[in-house]
Amino acid sequence: MARAKARTVALVLLVSVFLGLVNTNLAWALPSSSPTSGLKVDCEGAVLIDAQTGQILFAHNPHRRWPPASVTKLMTLGLALEAIQQGKAHWNDPVLTSEQAADMGGAQVYLEPGEQRTLEEMLIAVMVGSANDASVAVAEHLAGSEEAFVEQMNQKAKQLGLKNTHFTNCHGLPDKNHYSSAYDLAQISRWVLQFPDTLRLSSLKYYKFREKPLLELWNLNKLLWWYPGADGLKTGSHSEAGLCLASTAKRDELRLIAVVLGATKQRGQFSESMKMFNYGFARFRYKGLYASGSQVAEIPIEKGMQDVVAVVPTKPVGITVEKGKEKGVGLKTVLPEAVKAPVKQGQKIGEAIITLEGQEALRVDLVAAEAVGEATLWRQIQKMFTKVIPSRK
């Protein structure tokens, strides 16, 4: 009886550990930090995910809370790009430097109180120079105050489903209530990568910020020079956080995101990230089935101005699998026999379900590629006569 009880407890603990590593946005995830992976990292927390699907490919203490240092600035960038996308801000907006922003310590571009720079220049300073003063200036420009902006940061973290993240500032300087985790930062990275300008800004190796006195910014993310395919995101470090890095690299169709927190050896944030990237690119490949916006099927329209409507996926339909196991990937579509007009463009019609070895792995919405209006009475009469009286050839 005692042995049986012990086995039951061990099983429950094993299941709990596994579920803690699973991406809650997916039906499954690959084993993480398993003895068979042969991969070990020297840091406090780390995770490697597929940027497309969010699948966890490797993890080491992925949910441990840890100071993110300047990797925090990814959330600052994301909110700024979201505001631009929504038309609430513009690249050429003049951003005024307040005394509070100018007084920020740590990494900075030495903004003077009252100095104005465009929002684009400020964001380049944030991403390339990791400038704390520019981060605060951006936060104040977008939300009126850094405090109000931090509220937006925490609201976005909640929207993204992050369980181990809380921000107290927009730059990442030490605060006991300012923390995140490797997994959460990977999700922030995945979210911010949806904005095309993220890679444009975070892949800049060099930027001349000021002519007089001359101030040249060199990107602190050395993977941009050292690792083939690396093209973003953000470094971070201070005495409490150690060396941190959220980075991304792409080879062929496979884009990966790696996060390292709390590395202590010299350049450890880079070496441990490269270990994970090497592991990921050597072991996995992306199996694409349908590109975003490509036609999957045509569905008949009842009482519509046209007879059928094409359905397309809202995002690429594909999955990352271990090399050699591609044949285990399957696809089935769940679609109605017909839909009634009117149909709106982007209206959900059905789903594409990707399976791996017969088990559901991922669902992608299938939507109408175009709007279809309701048929006029005259069109319905014409259609009825066409069915009754076949055309002669």
Coordinates of C-alpha atoms in Angstrom, one line a residue:
M1 CA 0.0 0.0 0.0
A2 CA 2.8 2.4 1.0
R3 CA 4.6 1.7 -2.3
A4 CA 1.5 2.2 -4.3
K5 CA 0.8 5.5 -2.6
A6 CA 4.4 6.6 -3.2
R7 CA 4.1 5.8 -6.9
T8 CA 0.9 7.8 -7.1
V9 CA 2.5 10.8 -5.4
A10 CA 5.5 10.6 -7.8
L11 CA 3.2 10.4 -10.8
V12 CA 1.2 13.5 -9.6
L13 CA 4.5 15.4 -9.1
L14 CA 5.7 14.4 -12.6
V15 CA 2.5 15.5 -14.2
S16 CA 2.6 18.8 -12.4
V17 CA 6.1 19.5 -13.5
F18 CA 5.2 18.7 -17.1
L19 CA 2.1 20.9 -17.1
G20 CA 4.2 23.7 -15.7
L21 CA 6.3 23.7 -18.8
V22 CA 3.5 23.5 -21.3
N23 CA 2.5 26.6 -23.3
T24 CA -1.1 27.2 -22.2
N25 CA -1.9 28.6 -25.6
L26 CA -1.2 25.2 -27.2
A27 CA -2.6 21.7 -26.8
W28 CA 0.9 20.3 -26.5
A29 CA 4.5 21.1 -26.1
L30 CA 7.7 19.1 -26.6
P31 CA 9.6 17.7 -23.6
S32 CA 11.7 20.4 -21.9
S33 CA 15.1 20.0 -20.4
S34 CA 14.8 16.2 -20.5
P35 CA 17.8 14.0 -19.8
T36 CA 17.7 12.8 -23.5
S37 CA 18.1 16.4 -24.8
G38 CA 21.8 16.5 -23.9
L39 CA 21.6 20.2 -23.5
K40 CA 22.6 22.1 -20.3
V41 CA 22.7 25.8 -19.8
D42 CA 24.5 27.8 -17.2
C43 CA 22.1 30.4 -16.0
E44 CA 19.1 30.9 -13.6
G45 CA 16.4 30.5 -16.2
A46 CA 16.2 29.8 -19.9
V47 CA 13.7 28.8 -22.6
L48 CA 13.8 28.1 -26.3
I49 CA 10.5 28.4 -28.3
D50 CA 9.3 28.3 -31.8
A51 CA 8.3 31.9 -32.7
Q52 CA 5.5 30.8 -35.0
T53 CA 3.6 28.5 -32.7
G54 CA 5.0 29.2 -29.3
Q55 CA 6.0 25.5 -28.8
I56 CA 8.5 25.0 -26.0
L57 CA 11.6 23.2 -27.5
F58 CA 13.8 23.5 -24.4
A59 CA 13.4 24.9 -20.9
H60 CA 15.4 25.4 -17.7
N61 CA 13.6 26.9 -14.8
P62 CA 11.3 28.7 -17.3
H63 CA 8.9 30.1 -14.7
R64 CA 11.4 31.3 -12.1
R65 CA 10.9 34.9 -11.3
W66 CA 14.0 37.0 -12.0
P67 CA 14.9 40.6 -12.6
P68 CA 14.7 41.1 -16.4
A69 CA 17.0 44.2 -16.4
S70 CA 16.8 46.0 -19.8
V71 CA 15.0 43.2 -21.5
T72 CA 12.1 45.1 -19.9
K73 CA 12.4 47.5 -22.8
L74 CA 10.8 44.9 -25.1
M75 CA 7.5 45.7 -23.5
T76 CA 8.2 49.4 -23.8
L77 CA 8.9 49.0 -27.5
G78 CA 5.8 46.8 -28.0
L79 CA 3.4 49.3 -26.5
A80 CA 5.0 52.1 -28.6
L81 CA 4.6 50.0 -31.9
E82 CA 1.1 49.1 -30.9
A83 CA 0.2 52.8 -30.5
I84 CA 1.7 53.6 -33.9
Q85 CA -0.2 50.7 -35.5
Q86 CA -3.4 52.0 -33.9
G87 CA -2.8 55.6 -35.1
K88 CA -2.4 56.9 -31.5
A89 CA 1.3 57.8 -32.2
H90 CA 3.5 58.4 -35.3
W91 CA 7.1 57.9 -36.1
N92 CA 7.8 61.6 -36.5
D93 CA 6.1 62.7 -33.3
P94 CA 8.3 65.1 -31.4
V95 CA 9.1 63.6 -28.0
L96 CA 10.0 66.0 -25.3
T97 CA 12.5 65.1 -22.6
S98 CA 11.4 65.9 -19.1
E99 CA 13.7 66.5 -16.1
Q100 CA 12.7 63.1 -14.7
A101 CA 13.7 61.4 -18.0
A102 CA 17.0 63.4 -18.2
D103 CA 17.9 62.4 -14.6
M104 CA 17.8 58.7 -15.3
G105 CA 21.0 56.8 -14.5
G106 CA 22.5 53.8 -16.1
A107 CA 22.7 53.4 -19.9
Q108 CA 21.6 56.7 -21.5
V109 CA 22.0 59.0 -24.5
Y110 CA 22.4 62.0 -22.3
L111 CA 19.2 63.8 -23.1
E112 CA 18.9 67.3 -21.8
P113 CA 15.6 68.6 -20.2
G114 CA 13.5 70.1 -23.0
E115 CA 15.4 68.3 -25.7
Q116 CA 13.2 67.0 -28.5
R117 CA 13.7 63.9 -30.6
T118 CA 11.3 62.1 -32.9
L119 CA 9.6 59.0 -31.5
E120 CA 11.6 56.9 -34.0
E121 CA 14.9 58.3 -32.8
M122 CA 13.9 57.7 -29.2
L123 CA 13.0 54.1 -30.0
I124 CA 16.3 53.5 -31.7
A125 CA 18.0 54.8 -28.6
V126 CA 16.0 52.4 -26.5
M127 CA 16.7 49.3 -28.6
V128 CA 20.3 50.0 -29.8
G129 CA 21.7 52.1 -26.9
S130 CA 19.4 50.6 -24.2
A131 CA 18.8 54.2 -23.1
N132 CA 16.9 54.6 -19.9
D133 CA 16.4 58.3 -20.4
A134 CA 14.8 57.7 -23.8
S135 CA 12.6 54.9 -22.4
V136 CA 11.1 57.3 -19.8
A137 CA 10.7 60.0 -22.5
V138 CA 8.8 57.5 -24.7
A139 CA 6.6 56.4 -21.7
E140 CA 5.7 59.9 -20.8
H141 CA 4.9 60.8 -24.4
L142 CA 2.6 57.8 -24.8
A143 CA 0.8 57.8 -21.5
G144 CA 1.4 61.2 -19.8
S145 CA 3.7 59.7 -17.1
E146 CA 5.9 56.8 -16.5
E147 CA 3.5 55.6 -13.8
A148 CA 0.6 55.5 -16.2
F149 CA 2.7 53.8 -18.8
V150 CA 3.8 51.1 -16.3
E151 CA 0.1 50.4 -15.7
Q152 CA -0.3 49.8 -19.4
M153 CA 2.7 47.4 -19.3
N154 CA 1.1 45.4 -16.6
Q155 CA -2.2 45.3 -18.3
K156 CA -0.6 44.0 -21.5
A157 CA 1.3 41.4 -19.5
K158 CA -2.1 40.3 -18.1
Q159 CA -3.6 40.2 -21.6
L160 CA -0.8 38.0 -22.7
G161 CA -1.5 35.6 -19.9
L162 CA 1.8 36.1 -18.1
K163 CA 1.8 34.7 -14.6
N164 CA 5.2 35.6 -13.4
T165 CA 5.7 39.2 -14.6
H166 CA 5.2 42.5 -12.8
F167 CA 6.7 45.8 -13.9
T168 CA 7.5 48.9 -11.8
N169 CA 9.3 50.9 -14.4
C170 CA 9.8 51.0 -18.2
H171 CA 13.6 50.5 -18.3
G172 CA 14.5 47.7 -16.0
L173 CA 16.6 49.3 -13.3
P174 CA 16.6 47.2 -10.1
D175 CA 13.4 47.1 -8.0
K176 CA 12.3 44.1 -5.8
N177 CA 8.8 44.2 -7.3
H178 CA 10.1 44.3 -10.9
Y179 CA 10.4 40.8 -12.2
S180 CA 9.6 38.4 -15.1
S181 CA 10.6 34.9 -16.1
A182 CA 12.3 33.3 -19.1
Y183 CA 8.9 31.9 -20.4
D184 CA 7.1 35.2 -19.9
L185 CA 9.8 37.2 -21.7
A186 CA 9.7 34.7 -24.6
Q187 CA 6.0 35.4 -24.9
I188 CA 6.6 39.1 -24.8
S189 CA 9.2 38.6 -27.5
R190 CA 6.8 36.6 -29.6
W191 CA 4.1 39.3 -29.2
V192 CA 6.4 42.1 -30.1
L193 CA 7.7 40.3 -33.2
Q194 CA 4.3 40.6 -34.7
F195 CA 5.2 44.2 -35.5
P196 CA 7.5 44.3 -38.5
D197 CA 9.5 47.3 -37.2
T198 CA 10.7 45.3 -34.2
L199 CA 13.3 43.5 -36.3
R200 CA 14.1 46.7 -38.2
L201 CA 15.0 48.5 -34.9
S202 CA 16.5 45.7 -32.9
S203 CA 18.8 44.5 -35.7
L204 CA 20.5 47.8 -36.1
K205 CA 24.1 47.3 -35.3
Y206 CA 25.1 51.0 -35.3
Y207 CA 23.4 54.4 -35.1
K208 CA 24.8 57.9 -34.9
F209 CA 22.5 59.5 -32.4
R210 CA 24.2 62.9 -32.1
E211 CA 26.7 64.8 -34.1
K212 CA 27.9 67.3 -31.5
P213 CA 29.0 66.1 -29.1
L214 CA 29.4 62.9 -31.1
L215 CA 27.4 60.0 -29.7
E216 CA 27.5 56.7 -31.6
L217 CA 25.4 53.8 -30.5
W218 CA 26.6 50.2 -31.0
N219 CA 24.1 47.4 -30.4
L220 CA 24.9 45.4 -27.3
N221 CA 23.4 42.2 -28.8
K222 CA 26.6 40.6 -30.1
L223 CA 24.7 37.7 -31.7
L224 CA 24.0 40.1 -34.5
W225 CA 27.7 39.7 -35.4
W226 CA 28.4 36.3 -34.1
Y227 CA 25.5 34.1 -34.9
P228 CA 24.2 33.4 -38.5
G229 CA 20.5 34.2 -38.7
A230 CA 20.3 36.3 -35.5
D231 CA 18.4 39.6 -36.1
G232 CA 17.0 40.9 -32.7
L233 CA 15.9 41.5 -29.8
K234 CA 17.3 42.9 -26.5
T235 CA 20.0 42.5 -23.9
G236 CA 19.9 43.4 -20.2
S237 CA 22.2 43.3 -17.2
H238 CA 22.7 44.8 -13.7
S239 CA 24.2 43.5 -10.5
E240 CA 21.1 41.8 -9.3
A241 CA 19.9 40.4 -12.6
G242 CA 23.3 39.2 -14.0
L243 CA 23.5 38.9 -17.8
C244 CA 20.2 38.5 -19.6
L245 CA 19.2 38.3 -23.3
A246 CA 16.0 37.7 -25.3
S247 CA 17.1 37.0 -28.8
T248 CA 15.7 35.6 -32.1
A249 CA 17.2 33.9 -35.1
K250 CA 15.8 32.5 -38.3
R251 CA 17.0 29.8 -40.7
D252 CA 15.0 28.6 -43.6
E253 CA 11.4 28.8 -42.4
L254 CA 12.2 28.2 -38.7
R255 CA 12.3 31.2 -36.4
L256 CA 13.3 30.6 -32.8
I257 CA 13.3 32.8 -29.7
A258 CA 15.8 32.2 -26.9
V259 CA 15.7 33.8 -23.5
V260 CA 18.6 33.6 -21.0
L261 CA 18.3 35.1 -17.5
G262 CA 21.0 35.4 -14.8
A263 CA 24.1 34.2 -16.6
T264 CA 27.2 34.9 -14.6
K265 CA 30.2 33.9 -16.7
Q266 CA 31.6 36.5 -19.2
R267 CA 29.4 36.8 -22.2
G268 CA 27.3 33.9 -20.8
Q269 CA 24.1 35.4 -22.1
F270 CA 25.4 34.9 -25.6
S271 CA 27.1 31.6 -25.3
E272 CA 24.0 30.0 -23.6
S273 CA 21.7 31.5 -26.2
M274 CA 23.9 30.1 -29.0
K275 CA 23.8 26.7 -27.3
M276 CA 20.0 26.7 -27.5
F277 CA 19.9 28.0 -31.0
N278 CA 22.3 25.3 -32.2
Y279 CA 20.2 22.7 -30.4
G280 CA 17.0 24.0 -32.0
F281 CA 18.2 24.3 -35.5
A282 CA 20.0 21.0 -35.5
R283 CA 17.0 19.0 -34.1
F284 CA 13.9 20.7 -35.4
R285 CA 12.4 22.0 -38.6
Y286 CA 9.2 23.9 -39.5
K287 CA 6.6 21.9 -41.4
G288 CA 4.5 24.4 -43.3
L289 CA 1.1 23.4 -44.7
Y290 CA -0.6 26.6 -45.7
A291 CA 0.7 30.2 -45.8
S292 CA -1.2 33.0 -44.1
G293 CA -4.0 34.1 -46.5
S294 CA -3.6 31.2 -48.9
Q295 CA -6.9 29.5 -50.0
V296 CA -7.7 26.3 -48.1
A297 CA -11.2 25.6 -49.5
E298 CA -14.2 27.2 -51.0
I299 CA -17.5 27.1 -49.2
P300 CA -21.0 27.5 -50.9
I301 CA -22.9 30.6 -50.1
E302 CA -26.7 30.4 -49.5
K303 CA -28.6 33.4 -50.9
G304 CA -25.4 35.4 -51.7
M305 CA -24.3 37.7 -54.4
Q306 CA -21.8 35.0 -55.4
D307 CA -22.0 31.2 -55.1
V308 CA -18.9 30.5 -53.1
V309 CA -16.4 32.2 -50.8
A310 CA -12.7 31.2 -50.3
V311 CA -11.6 30.5 -46.7
V312 CA -8.1 31.3 -45.7
P313 CA -6.1 30.9 -42.4
T314 CA -5.5 33.9 -40.1
K315 CA -1.9 32.8 -39.7
P316 CA 0.4 30.3 -41.3
V317 CA -0.7 26.7 -40.8
G318 CA 2.3 24.7 -39.7
I319 CA 4.1 23.1 -36.9
T320 CA 7.7 22.6 -35.7
V321 CA 8.7 19.0 -35.4
E322 CA 11.8 16.9 -34.7
K323 CA 13.6 16.2 -37.9
G324 CA 12.6 12.8 -39.3
K325 CA 9.2 12.9 -37.9
E326 CA 7.5 15.1 -40.5
K327 CA 5.4 12.2 -41.8
G328 CA 3.6 12.2 -38.4
V329 CA 2.1 15.6 -39.2
G330 CA -1.5 15.6 -40.3
L331 CA -4.2 18.2 -41.1
K332 CA -7.9 18.2 -41.1
T333 CA -10.4 21.0 -41.6
V334 CA -13.6 21.6 -39.8
L335 CA -15.9 23.5 -42.2
P336 CA -19.7 23.8 -42.7
E337 CA -21.3 22.5 -45.8
A338 CA -22.5 26.1 -46.6
V339 CA -22.9 29.5 -45.0
K340 CA -25.6 32.0 -45.3
A341 CA -25.1 35.5 -46.7
P342 CA -24.2 38.1 -45.8
V343 CA -20.6 37.1 -44.9
K344 CA -18.1 39.6 -43.6
Q345 CA -14.5 39.6 -44.7
G346 CA -12.5 37.9 -41.9
Q347 CA -15.6 36.2 -40.5
K348 CA -14.7 32.9 -38.9
I349 CA -15.9 30.0 -41.0
G350 CA -14.1 27.0 -39.5
E351 CA -10.8 25.7 -38.2
A352 CA -7.7 23.9 -39.5
I353 CA -6.5 21.3 -37.0
I354 CA -2.9 20.1 -37.1
T355 CA -2.2 16.7 -35.6
L356 CA 1.1 15.1 -34.6
E357 CA 1.1 11.3 -34.5
G358 CA -2.7 11.4 -34.4
Q359 CA -2.9 13.8 -31.5
E360 CA -4.3 17.3 -31.9
A361 CA -1.4 19.8 -31.7
L362 CA -2.7 23.2 -32.9
R363 CA -5.8 24.9 -34.2
V364 CA -5.9 27.9 -36.6
D365 CA -9.0 29.8 -37.5
L366 CA -10.2 29.7 -41.1
V367 CA -12.0 32.9 -42.2
A368 CA -13.7 34.4 -45.2
A369 CA -11.3 35.9 -47.7
E370 CA -13.8 38.5 -48.8
A371 CA -17.2 39.9 -48.0
V372 CA -20.2 38.5 -49.7
G373 CA -23.4 40.5 -49.7
E374 CA -27.0 39.1 -49.6
A375 CA -28.4 38.3 -53.0
T376 CA -31.1 40.6 -54.4
L377 CA -34.5 39.1 -55.2
W378 CA -33.7 39.3 -59.0
R379 CA -30.5 37.3 -58.5
Q380 CA -32.3 34.6 -56.5
I381 CA -35.0 34.3 -59.3
Q382 CA -32.3 34.0 -61.9
K383 CA -30.5 31.4 -59.9
M384 CA -33.7 29.4 -59.5
F385 CA -34.4 29.4 -63.2
T386 CA -30.8 28.4 -63.9
K387 CA -31.4 25.3 -61.8
V388 CA -34.8 24.5 -63.3
I389 CA -33.8 25.2 -67.0
P390 CA -30.2 23.9 -67.6
S391 CA -28.3 26.0 -70.1
R392 CA -27.8 24.6 -73.6
K393 CA -24.4 24.4 -75.1

